[in-house]
């Protein structure tokens, strides 16, 4: 944690998050492009008022039910996600339980190794990645992300992705998989293509997912979970999230 950011600064969390990513970049976890991608996310978060909306809460509940009901769920991890949420990724994967697979757009063996090391430091065991044997190819995808593990993404029925490119989401959906996306931009191709999109910052959504999974496991049954999954309408949820951003902008534009 950076000590030169005053805790009473109105944008303390946002500045700390930036510092965490810069540290991830300096440690080799985050790519330079990842820093720019975070900037795009920040802009949408600003429009959201940097708060988890009720629409995100609904999407989180649907996503948790979907992950718990899955036969073979996988959490896909990239550099930004690992730099910001490694503790939560490992906790969530143990709770569901789900496999963790490292899958990078700007891939290098070195970065994969460092991300794996970071997750292992937080307690992860047997993370998958292109370093493991048994790799397979996602059909119709040309980026580095096409190389996936047979025991992970390739054979998964539900995959959670974050800071994702729309191409892979599209390809995974075409393979018949259910995709849960964490994406602050409700109009990105990823957000629009995924089955369940959580329009929220990963730093807020992940702790809430852990709390929600704990609650569902303790208090709910599979009938309840199926009801939540069936009733969730991603297109409507995305439209509402976008409307919320527009309303926020409208409020700002009204002169005093
Ligand atoms: P697409 O191909 O889906 O249209 P893109 O090219 O716009 O995606 P990328 O640069 O591949 O997007 O990925 C960055 C995405 O991640 C952006 O949509 C951005 O809003 C989102 N994002 C960035 N930081 C965060 C964060 N901390 N939490 C959630 N989403 C984030």
Tab-separated table of C-alpha atoms and ligand atoms in Angstrom:
chain	number	residue	atom	x	y	z
A	1	UNK	CA	0.000	0.000	0.000
A	2	UNK	CA	1.255	3.472	-0.938
A	3	UNK	CA	1.740	5.616	2.130
A	4	UNK	CA	1.956	8.937	0.292
A	5	UNK	CA	-1.790	8.911	-0.545
A	6	UNK	CA	-3.654	10.533	2.370
A	7	UNK	CA	-6.431	8.244	3.682
A	8	UNK	CA	-8.822	11.202	3.796
A	9	UNK	CA	-8.290	11.955	0.100
A	10	UNK	CA	-11.744	11.886	-1.579
A	11	UNK	CA	-10.422	9.521	-4.252
A	12	UNK	CA	-8.325	7.382	-1.920
A	13	UNK	CA	-9.568	3.979	-3.129
A	14	UNK	CA	-9.192	4.906	-6.787
A	15	UNK	CA	-5.644	6.186	-6.212
A	16	UNK	CA	-4.691	3.122	-4.159
A	17	UNK	CA	-6.034	0.880	-6.919
A	18	UNK	CA	-3.925	2.729	-9.492
A	19	UNK	CA	-0.890	2.324	-7.247
A	20	UNK	CA	-1.604	-1.409	-6.927
A	21	UNK	CA	-1.686	-1.746	-10.714
A	22	UNK	CA	1.509	0.249	-11.163
A	23	UNK	CA	3.159	-2.026	-8.602
A	24	UNK	CA	1.811	-5.025	-10.559
A	25	UNK	CA	3.338	-3.519	-13.697
A	26	UNK	CA	6.692	-2.973	-11.986
A	27	UNK	CA	6.612	-6.570	-10.705
A	28	UNK	CA	5.903	-7.912	-14.186
A	29	UNK	CA	2.322	-9.075	-13.584
A	30	UNK	CA	0.541	-6.334	-15.546
A	31	UNK	CA	1.265	-5.430	-19.175
A	32	UNK	CA	1.636	-1.783	-20.255
A	33	UNK	CA	-1.590	-2.214	-22.239
A	34	UNK	CA	-3.247	-3.398	-19.022
A	35	UNK	CA	-2.615	0.006	-17.451
A	36	UNK	CA	-4.444	1.678	-20.335
A	37	UNK	CA	-7.330	-0.810	-20.110
A	38	UNK	CA	-7.704	0.112	-16.439
A	39	UNK	CA	-8.016	3.763	-17.452
A	40	UNK	CA	-10.984	2.936	-19.651
A	41	UNK	CA	-12.559	1.070	-16.755
A	42	UNK	CA	-11.996	4.035	-14.411
A	43	UNK	CA	-13.896	6.334	-16.780
A	44	UNK	CA	-16.972	4.092	-16.651
A	45	UNK	CA	-16.608	3.662	-12.905
A	46	UNK	CA	-16.652	7.442	-12.548
A	47	UNK	CA	-19.986	7.510	-14.375
A	48	UNK	CA	-21.289	4.822	-12.016
A	49	UNK	CA	-20.373	7.002	-9.038
A	50	UNK	CA	-17.791	4.337	-8.053
A	51	UNK	CA	-20.530	2.328	-6.377
A	52	UNK	CA	-22.017	-1.097	-6.895
A	53	UNK	CA	-25.492	-0.527	-8.330
A	54	UNK	CA	-28.593	-2.604	-7.573
A	55	UNK	CA	-28.314	-3.932	-11.144
A	56	UNK	CA	-24.800	-5.197	-10.402
A	57	UNK	CA	-26.073	-6.816	-7.209
A	58	UNK	CA	-28.671	-8.741	-9.294
A	59	UNK	CA	-26.014	-9.764	-11.826
A	60	UNK	CA	-23.703	-10.874	-9.008
A	61	UNK	CA	-26.432	-13.049	-7.529
A	62	UNK	CA	-27.198	-14.637	-10.921
A	63	UNK	CA	-23.468	-15.168	-11.556
A	64	UNK	CA	-22.944	-16.833	-8.168
A	65	UNK	CA	-25.920	-19.168	-8.704
A	66	UNK	CA	-24.590	-20.039	-12.153
A	67	UNK	CA	-21.091	-20.786	-10.812
A	68	UNK	CA	-22.472	-22.919	-7.971
A	69	UNK	CA	-24.758	-24.842	-10.344
A	70	UNK	CA	-21.991	-25.488	-12.887
A	71	UNK	CA	-20.394	-28.893	-13.411
A	72	UNK	CA	-17.026	-27.524	-14.406
A	73	UNK	CA	-16.624	-23.803	-13.586
A	74	UNK	CA	-13.392	-21.958	-14.387
A	75	UNK	CA	-12.133	-18.515	-13.371
A	76	UNK	CA	-9.987	-17.006	-16.119
A	77	UNK	CA	-7.245	-14.729	-14.779
A	78	UNK	CA	-5.147	-12.062	-16.494
A	79	UNK	CA	-2.526	-9.628	-15.176
A	80	UNK	CA	-4.828	-6.806	-14.011
A	81	UNK	CA	-7.213	-9.214	-12.316
A	82	UNK	CA	-4.321	-10.908	-10.479
A	83	UNK	CA	-2.756	-7.596	-9.445
A	84	UNK	CA	-6.034	-6.290	-8.005
A	85	UNK	CA	-7.808	-9.385	-6.670
A	86	UNK	CA	-5.465	-12.355	-6.165
A	87	UNK	CA	-6.703	-13.026	-2.605
A	88	UNK	CA	-10.365	-12.895	-3.677
A	89	UNK	CA	-9.755	-15.044	-6.784
A	90	UNK	CA	-8.291	-17.812	-4.647
A	91	UNK	CA	-11.036	-17.538	-2.004
A	92	UNK	CA	-13.773	-17.631	-4.629
A	93	UNK	CA	-12.220	-20.608	-6.415
A	94	UNK	CA	-12.065	-22.550	-3.131
A	95	UNK	CA	-15.634	-21.658	-2.188
A	96	UNK	CA	-17.324	-22.630	-5.470
A	97	UNK	CA	-15.050	-24.749	-6.053
A	98	UNK	CA	-13.680	-23.699	-9.494
A	99	UNK	CA	-10.398	-24.144	-11.345
A	100	UNK	CA	-8.227	-21.092	-12.000
A	101	UNK	CA	-6.731	-20.706	-15.460
A	102	UNK	CA	-4.236	-18.007	-16.409
A	103	UNK	CA	-5.027	-16.791	-19.909
A	104	UNK	CA	-3.297	-13.728	-21.335
A	105	UNK	CA	-3.815	-11.620	-24.457
A	106	UNK	CA	-0.257	-10.219	-24.256
A	107	UNK	CA	1.229	-13.541	-23.257
A	108	UNK	CA	4.769	-14.304	-22.179
A	109	UNK	CA	5.990	-17.332	-20.251
A	110	UNK	CA	7.576	-14.962	-17.732
A	111	UNK	CA	4.334	-13.060	-17.018
A	112	UNK	CA	2.348	-16.299	-16.749
A	113	UNK	CA	4.887	-17.609	-14.276
A	114	UNK	CA	4.751	-14.426	-12.169
A	115	UNK	CA	0.927	-14.428	-12.086
A	116	UNK	CA	0.959	-18.103	-11.095
A	117	UNK	CA	3.467	-17.329	-8.340
A	118	UNK	CA	1.277	-14.481	-7.044
A	119	UNK	CA	-1.803	-16.737	-6.934
A	120	UNK	CA	0.176	-19.511	-5.224
A	121	UNK	CA	1.380	-17.014	-2.636
A	122	UNK	CA	-2.300	-16.437	-1.820
A	123	UNK	CA	-2.914	-20.183	-1.478
A	124	UNK	CA	-3.861	-21.316	-5.003
A	125	UNK	CA	-2.893	-24.849	-6.001
A	126	UNK	CA	-2.597	-26.282	-9.492
A	127	UNK	CA	-3.499	-23.197	-11.511
A	128	UNK	CA	-3.766	-23.988	-15.184
A	129	UNK	CA	-2.164	-22.091	-18.056
A	130	UNK	CA	-0.343	-22.627	-21.293
A	131	UNK	CA	2.627	-23.778	-19.148
A	132	UNK	CA	0.665	-26.923	-18.236
A	133	UNK	CA	0.489	-29.843	-20.669
A	134	UNK	CA	-2.820	-30.776	-22.378
A	135	UNK	CA	-3.402	-27.481	-24.132
A	136	UNK	CA	-6.164	-27.073	-26.675
A	137	UNK	CA	-7.321	-24.393	-29.113
A	138	UNK	CA	-10.506	-22.293	-28.999
A	139	UNK	CA	-11.894	-22.538	-32.550
A	140	UNK	CA	-12.168	-19.332	-34.580
A	141	UNK	CA	-9.890	-17.234	-32.342
A	142	UNK	CA	-6.532	-15.914	-33.544
A	143	UNK	CA	-5.171	-14.133	-30.450
A	144	UNK	CA	-2.876	-15.718	-27.846
A	145	UNK	CA	-5.984	-16.343	-25.801
A	146	UNK	CA	-6.936	-19.215	-28.141
A	147	UNK	CA	-4.526	-21.535	-26.287
A	148	UNK	CA	-6.386	-22.976	-23.311
A	149	UNK	CA	-6.103	-25.998	-21.061
A	150	UNK	CA	-8.130	-29.157	-21.736
A	151	UNK	CA	-8.973	-29.556	-18.033
A	152	UNK	CA	-9.788	-25.848	-17.712
A	153	UNK	CA	-11.444	-23.439	-20.114
A	154	UNK	CA	-11.658	-25.927	-22.996
A	155	UNK	CA	-13.959	-28.299	-21.139
A	156	UNK	CA	-15.610	-25.792	-18.803
A	157	UNK	CA	-19.366	-25.237	-18.864
A	158	UNK	CA	-19.221	-21.860	-17.042
A	159	UNK	CA	-16.306	-19.420	-17.335
A	160	UNK	CA	-15.845	-16.171	-15.454
A	161	UNK	CA	-13.759	-13.542	-17.267
A	162	UNK	CA	-12.665	-9.993	-16.474
A	163	UNK	CA	-10.984	-7.197	-18.456
A	164	UNK	CA	-11.714	-9.338	-21.432
A	165	UNK	CA	-11.639	-8.856	-25.180
A	166	UNK	CA	-14.912	-9.431	-26.981
A	167	UNK	CA	-13.404	-11.905	-29.458
A	168	UNK	CA	-12.794	-14.598	-26.888
A	169	UNK	CA	-16.161	-14.092	-25.184
A	170	UNK	CA	-17.817	-14.519	-28.586
A	171	UNK	CA	-15.769	-17.643	-29.354
A	172	UNK	CA	-16.534	-19.177	-25.938
A	173	UNK	CA	-20.262	-18.506	-26.290
A	174	UNK	CA	-20.131	-20.091	-29.756
A	175	UNK	CA	-18.580	-23.184	-28.144
A	176	UNK	CA	-21.771	-23.412	-26.047
A	177	UNK	CA	-20.229	-22.170	-22.801
A	178	UNK	CA	-21.876	-19.801	-20.360
A	179	UNK	CA	-19.731	-16.701	-19.884
A	180	UNK	CA	-19.876	-14.454	-16.835
A	181	UNK	CA	-18.102	-11.144	-17.468
A	182	UNK	CA	-16.886	-8.553	-14.978
A	183	UNK	CA	-16.762	-5.394	-17.062
A	184	UNK	CA	-17.308	-1.746	-16.150
A	185	UNK	CA	-18.200	-0.896	-19.743
A	186	UNK	CA	-21.793	-2.000	-20.413
A	187	UNK	CA	-21.420	-1.405	-24.160
A	188	UNK	CA	-18.179	-3.365	-24.715
A	189	UNK	CA	-18.452	-6.394	-26.987
A	190	UNK	CA	-17.626	-8.577	-23.982
A	191	UNK	CA	-20.449	-7.105	-21.907
A	192	UNK	CA	-22.903	-7.417	-24.776
A	193	UNK	CA	-21.918	-10.986	-25.691
A	194	UNK	CA	-21.602	-12.586	-22.251
A	195	UNK	CA	-24.529	-14.462	-20.693
A	196	UNK	CA	-24.217	-12.601	-17.396
A	197	UNK	CA	-22.399	-9.260	-17.186
A	198	UNK	CA	-21.523	-7.672	-13.874
A	199	UNK	CA	-21.085	-3.951	-14.598
A	200	UNK	CA	-18.868	-3.179	-11.661
A	201	UNK	CA	-15.259	-2.701	-10.644
A	202	UNK	CA	-13.564	-6.041	-9.877
A	203	UNK	CA	-12.336	-4.573	-6.581
A	204	UNK	CA	-15.942	-4.205	-5.362
A	205	UNK	CA	-17.570	-7.103	-7.224
A	206	UNK	CA	-15.188	-9.839	-6.050
A	207	UNK	CA	-15.666	-9.334	-2.272
A	208	UNK	CA	-19.413	-9.130	-2.878
A	209	UNK	CA	-19.324	-12.388	-4.856
A	210	UNK	CA	-17.594	-14.096	-1.924
A	211	UNK	CA	-20.250	-12.835	0.513
A	212	UNK	CA	-23.054	-13.845	-1.875
A	213	UNK	CA	-21.693	-17.359	-2.441
A	214	UNK	CA	-21.378	-17.848	1.327
A	215	UNK	CA	-24.972	-16.685	1.818
A	216	UNK	CA	-26.369	-18.908	-0.981
A	217	UNK	CA	-24.501	-21.977	0.287
A	218	UNK	CA	-25.824	-21.413	3.792
A	219	UNK	CA	-29.420	-20.419	3.095
A	220	UNK	CA	-30.553	-21.409	-0.402
A	221	UNK	CA	-31.311	-24.565	-2.379
A	222	UNK	CA	-30.900	-25.526	-6.064
A	223	UNK	CA	-34.526	-24.610	-6.884
A	224	UNK	CA	-33.862	-21.056	-5.661
A	225	UNK	CA	-30.659	-20.891	-7.729
A	226	UNK	CA	-32.391	-22.112	-10.914
A	227	UNK	CA	-35.126	-19.473	-10.416
A	228	UNK	CA	-32.534	-16.695	-10.146
A	229	UNK	CA	-30.665	-17.919	-13.237
A	230	UNK	CA	-33.868	-18.231	-15.325
A	231	UNK	CA	-35.226	-14.832	-14.371
A	232	UNK	CA	-31.990	-12.936	-15.062
A	233	UNK	CA	-32.149	-10.908	-18.297
A	234	UNK	CA	-28.673	-9.717	-19.290
A	235	UNK	CA	-29.775	-7.335	-22.049
A	236	UNK	CA	-32.196	-5.576	-19.726
A	237	UNK	CA	-29.649	-5.453	-16.913
A	238	UNK	CA	-27.051	-3.905	-19.264
A	239	UNK	CA	-29.539	-1.351	-20.554
A	240	UNK	CA	-30.400	-0.387	-16.959
A	241	UNK	CA	-26.723	-0.050	-16.006
A	242	UNK	CA	-26.151	2.181	-19.020
A	243	UNK	CA	-29.240	4.264	-18.150
A	244	UNK	CA	-27.858	4.707	-14.651
A	245	UNK	CA	-24.665	6.168	-16.111
A	246	UNK	CA	-26.660	8.477	-18.397
A	247	UNK	CA	-28.776	9.669	-15.462
A	248	UNK	CA	-25.610	10.438	-13.505
A	249	UNK	CA	-24.318	12.480	-16.446
A	250	UNK	CA	-27.636	14.273	-16.822
A	251	UNK	CA	-27.582	15.273	-13.161
A	252	UNK	CA	-24.083	16.721	-13.638
A	253	UNK	CA	-25.166	18.720	-16.689
A	254	UNK	CA	-28.038	20.586	-15.000
A	255	UNK	CA	-26.810	24.094	-14.055
A	256	UNK	CA	-27.205	25.162	-10.402
B	1	LIG	P1	-14.285	-5.448	-26.094
B	1	LIG	O1	-13.460	-6.181	-27.112
B	1	LIG	O2	-15.091	-6.346	-25.225
B	1	LIG	O3	-15.123	-4.308	-26.665
B	1	LIG	P2	-12.334	-3.577	-25.126
B	1	LIG	O4	-11.403	-3.701	-26.261
B	1	LIG	O5	-13.142	-2.343	-24.977
B	1	LIG	O6	-13.275	-4.858	-25.043
B	1	LIG	P3	-10.190	-4.275	-23.360
B	1	LIG	O7	-9.205	-3.198	-23.474
B	1	LIG	O8	-9.926	-5.596	-23.994
B	1	LIG	O9	-11.622	-3.718	-23.743
B	1	LIG	O10	-10.472	-4.606	-21.788
B	1	LIG	C1	-10.696	-3.660	-20.880
B	1	LIG	C2	-12.134	-3.745	-20.413
B	1	LIG	O11	-12.125	-3.973	-19.018
B	1	LIG	C3	-12.860	-2.428	-20.660
B	1	LIG	O12	-14.183	-2.663	-21.077
B	1	LIG	C4	-12.859	-1.756	-19.271
B	1	LIG	O13	-14.004	-0.972	-19.078
B	1	LIG	C5	-12.866	-2.950	-18.345
B	1	LIG	N1	-12.182	-2.695	-17.038
B	1	LIG	C6	-11.006	-2.066	-16.830
B	1	LIG	N2	-10.688	-2.031	-15.537
B	1	LIG	C7	-11.682	-2.687	-14.887
B	1	LIG	C8	-11.929	-2.991	-13.518
B	1	LIG	N3	-11.082	-2.627	-12.553
B	1	LIG	N4	-13.057	-3.665	-13.216
B	1	LIG	C9	-13.926	-4.045	-14.185
B	1	LIG	N5	-13.745	-3.777	-15.501
B	1	LIG	C10	-12.639	-3.111	-15.853
